[in-house]
Short mmCIF file of C-alpha atoms in Angstrom, two decimals:
data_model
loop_
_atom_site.label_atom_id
_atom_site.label_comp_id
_atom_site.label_asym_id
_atom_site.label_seq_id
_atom_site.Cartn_x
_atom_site.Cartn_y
_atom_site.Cartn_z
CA UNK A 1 -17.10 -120.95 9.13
CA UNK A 2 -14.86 -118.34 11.04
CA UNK A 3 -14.19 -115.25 9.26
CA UNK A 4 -10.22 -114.05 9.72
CA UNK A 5 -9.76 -110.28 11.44
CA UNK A 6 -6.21 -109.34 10.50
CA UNK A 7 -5.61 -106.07 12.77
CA UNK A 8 -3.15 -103.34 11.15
CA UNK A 9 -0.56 -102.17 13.78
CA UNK A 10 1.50 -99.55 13.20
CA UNK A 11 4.07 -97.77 15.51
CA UNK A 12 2.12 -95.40 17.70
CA UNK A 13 -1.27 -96.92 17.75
CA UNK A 14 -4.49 -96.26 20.56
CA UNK A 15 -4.81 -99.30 22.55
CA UNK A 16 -8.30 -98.88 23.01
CA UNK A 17 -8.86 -98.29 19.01
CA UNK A 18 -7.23 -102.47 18.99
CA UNK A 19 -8.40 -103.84 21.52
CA UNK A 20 -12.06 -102.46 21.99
CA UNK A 21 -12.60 -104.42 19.03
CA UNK A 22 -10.67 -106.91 19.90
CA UNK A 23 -12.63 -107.47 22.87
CA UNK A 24 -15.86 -108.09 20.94
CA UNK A 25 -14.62 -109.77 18.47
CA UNK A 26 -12.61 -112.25 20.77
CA UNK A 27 -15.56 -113.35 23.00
CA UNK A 28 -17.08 -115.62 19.83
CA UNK A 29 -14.25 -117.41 18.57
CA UNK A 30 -16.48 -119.83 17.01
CA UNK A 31 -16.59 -117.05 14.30
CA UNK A 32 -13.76 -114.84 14.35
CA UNK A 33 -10.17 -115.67 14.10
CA UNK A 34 -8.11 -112.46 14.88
CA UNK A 35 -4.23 -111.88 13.62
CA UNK A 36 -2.24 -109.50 14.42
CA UNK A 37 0.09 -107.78 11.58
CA UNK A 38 2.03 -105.09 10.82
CA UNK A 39 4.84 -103.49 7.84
CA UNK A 40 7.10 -106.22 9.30
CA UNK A 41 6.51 -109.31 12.09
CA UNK A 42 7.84 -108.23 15.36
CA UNK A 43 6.87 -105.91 18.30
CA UNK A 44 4.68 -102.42 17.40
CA UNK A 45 4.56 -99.92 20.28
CA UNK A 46 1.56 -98.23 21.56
CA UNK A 47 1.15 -94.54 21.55
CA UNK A 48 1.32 -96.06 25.66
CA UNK A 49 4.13 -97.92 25.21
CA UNK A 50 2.83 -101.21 25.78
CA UNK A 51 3.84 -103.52 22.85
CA UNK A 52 1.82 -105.92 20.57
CA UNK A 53 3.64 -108.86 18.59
CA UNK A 54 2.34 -108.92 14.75
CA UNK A 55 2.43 -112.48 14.00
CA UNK A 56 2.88 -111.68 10.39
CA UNK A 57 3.80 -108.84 7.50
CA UNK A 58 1.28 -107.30 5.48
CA UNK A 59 3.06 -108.62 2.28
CA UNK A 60 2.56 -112.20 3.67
CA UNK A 61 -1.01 -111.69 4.30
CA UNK A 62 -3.86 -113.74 2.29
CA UNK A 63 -6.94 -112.30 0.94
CA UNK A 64 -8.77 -111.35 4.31
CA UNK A 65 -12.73 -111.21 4.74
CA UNK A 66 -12.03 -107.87 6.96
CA UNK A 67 -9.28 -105.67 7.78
CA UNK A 68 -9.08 -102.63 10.21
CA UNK A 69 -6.73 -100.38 9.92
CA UNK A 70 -6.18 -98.10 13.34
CA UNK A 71 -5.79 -94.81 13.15
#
Protein backbone atom coordinates (compact mmCIF):
# COMPACT_ATOMS: atom_id res chain seq x y z
CA UNK A 1 0.00 0.00 0.00
CA UNK A 2 1.56 3.50 -0.88
CA UNK A 3 0.50 6.27 1.20
CA UNK A 4 -0.22 9.70 -1.05
CA UNK A 5 2.11 12.98 0.05
CA UNK A 6 0.23 15.91 -1.45
CA UNK A 7 2.87 18.91 -0.98
CA UNK A 8 1.21 22.51 -0.41
CA UNK A 9 2.94 25.14 -2.67
CA UNK A 10 2.34 28.45 -2.34
CA UNK A 11 3.95 31.52 -4.09
CA UNK A 12 7.21 32.22 -2.34
CA UNK A 13 8.09 28.92 -0.90
CA UNK A 14 11.93 27.50 0.49
CA UNK A 15 13.08 25.01 -1.91
CA UNK A 16 14.85 23.16 0.55
CA UNK A 17 11.60 23.13 3.02
CA UNK A 18 9.95 20.90 -0.50
CA UNK A 19 12.30 19.19 -1.58
CA UNK A 20 14.38 17.98 1.54
CA UNK A 21 11.43 16.02 2.08
CA UNK A 22 10.89 15.31 -1.08
CA UNK A 23 14.12 13.75 -1.33
CA UNK A 24 13.40 11.18 1.39
CA UNK A 25 10.30 10.57 0.65
CA UNK A 26 11.03 9.97 -3.18
CA UNK A 27 13.82 7.34 -2.75
CA UNK A 28 10.94 4.51 -1.61
CA UNK A 29 8.35 4.85 -4.06
CA UNK A 30 7.14 1.52 -3.23
CA UNK A 31 5.44 3.52 -0.36
CA UNK A 32 5.02 7.02 -1.08
CA UNK A 33 3.30 8.61 -3.92
CA UNK A 34 4.07 12.43 -3.85
CA UNK A 35 1.69 15.27 -5.65
CA UNK A 36 2.29 18.40 -6.01
CA UNK A 37 -0.67 21.11 -5.39
CA UNK A 38 -1.37 24.39 -4.85
CA UNK A 39 -4.67 27.29 -4.58
CA UNK A 40 -4.84 26.64 -8.34
CA UNK A 41 -2.90 23.95 -10.94
CA UNK A 42 -0.16 25.73 -12.66
CA UNK A 43 3.41 27.03 -11.94
CA UNK A 44 4.26 28.34 -8.02
CA UNK A 45 7.52 30.31 -7.75
CA UNK A 46 10.17 29.79 -5.27
CA UNK A 47 11.24 32.41 -2.86
CA UNK A 48 14.48 31.47 -5.64
CA UNK A 49 12.61 31.76 -8.46
CA UNK A 50 12.76 28.41 -9.70
CA UNK A 51 9.19 27.14 -10.45
CA UNK A 52 7.26 23.93 -9.43
CA UNK A 53 4.09 22.72 -11.52
CA UNK A 54 1.09 21.73 -8.98
CA UNK A 55 -0.51 19.00 -10.77
CA UNK A 56 -3.72 19.77 -9.04
CA UNK A 57 -5.93 22.47 -6.79
CA UNK A 58 -6.46 22.02 -3.28
CA UNK A 59 -10.30 22.00 -3.87
CA UNK A 60 -9.78 18.94 -6.19
CA UNK A 61 -7.80 17.13 -3.70
CA UNK A 62 -9.10 13.68 -2.03
CA UNK A 63 -8.85 12.83 1.52
CA UNK A 64 -4.92 12.54 1.86
CA UNK A 65 -3.08 10.18 4.49
CA UNK A 66 -0.50 13.29 4.97
CA UNK A 67 -0.20 16.75 3.96
CA UNK A 68 2.68 19.32 4.52
CA UNK A 69 2.13 22.54 4.31
CA UNK A 70 5.59 24.77 3.75
CA UNK A 71 6.10 27.57 5.45
Amino acid sequence: MNYAIDVVLFDGFELLDVFGPVEFFGSLPDSFDITYVAAAAGPVTSSQGAQVIATQAISSLRRPEWTWPVR
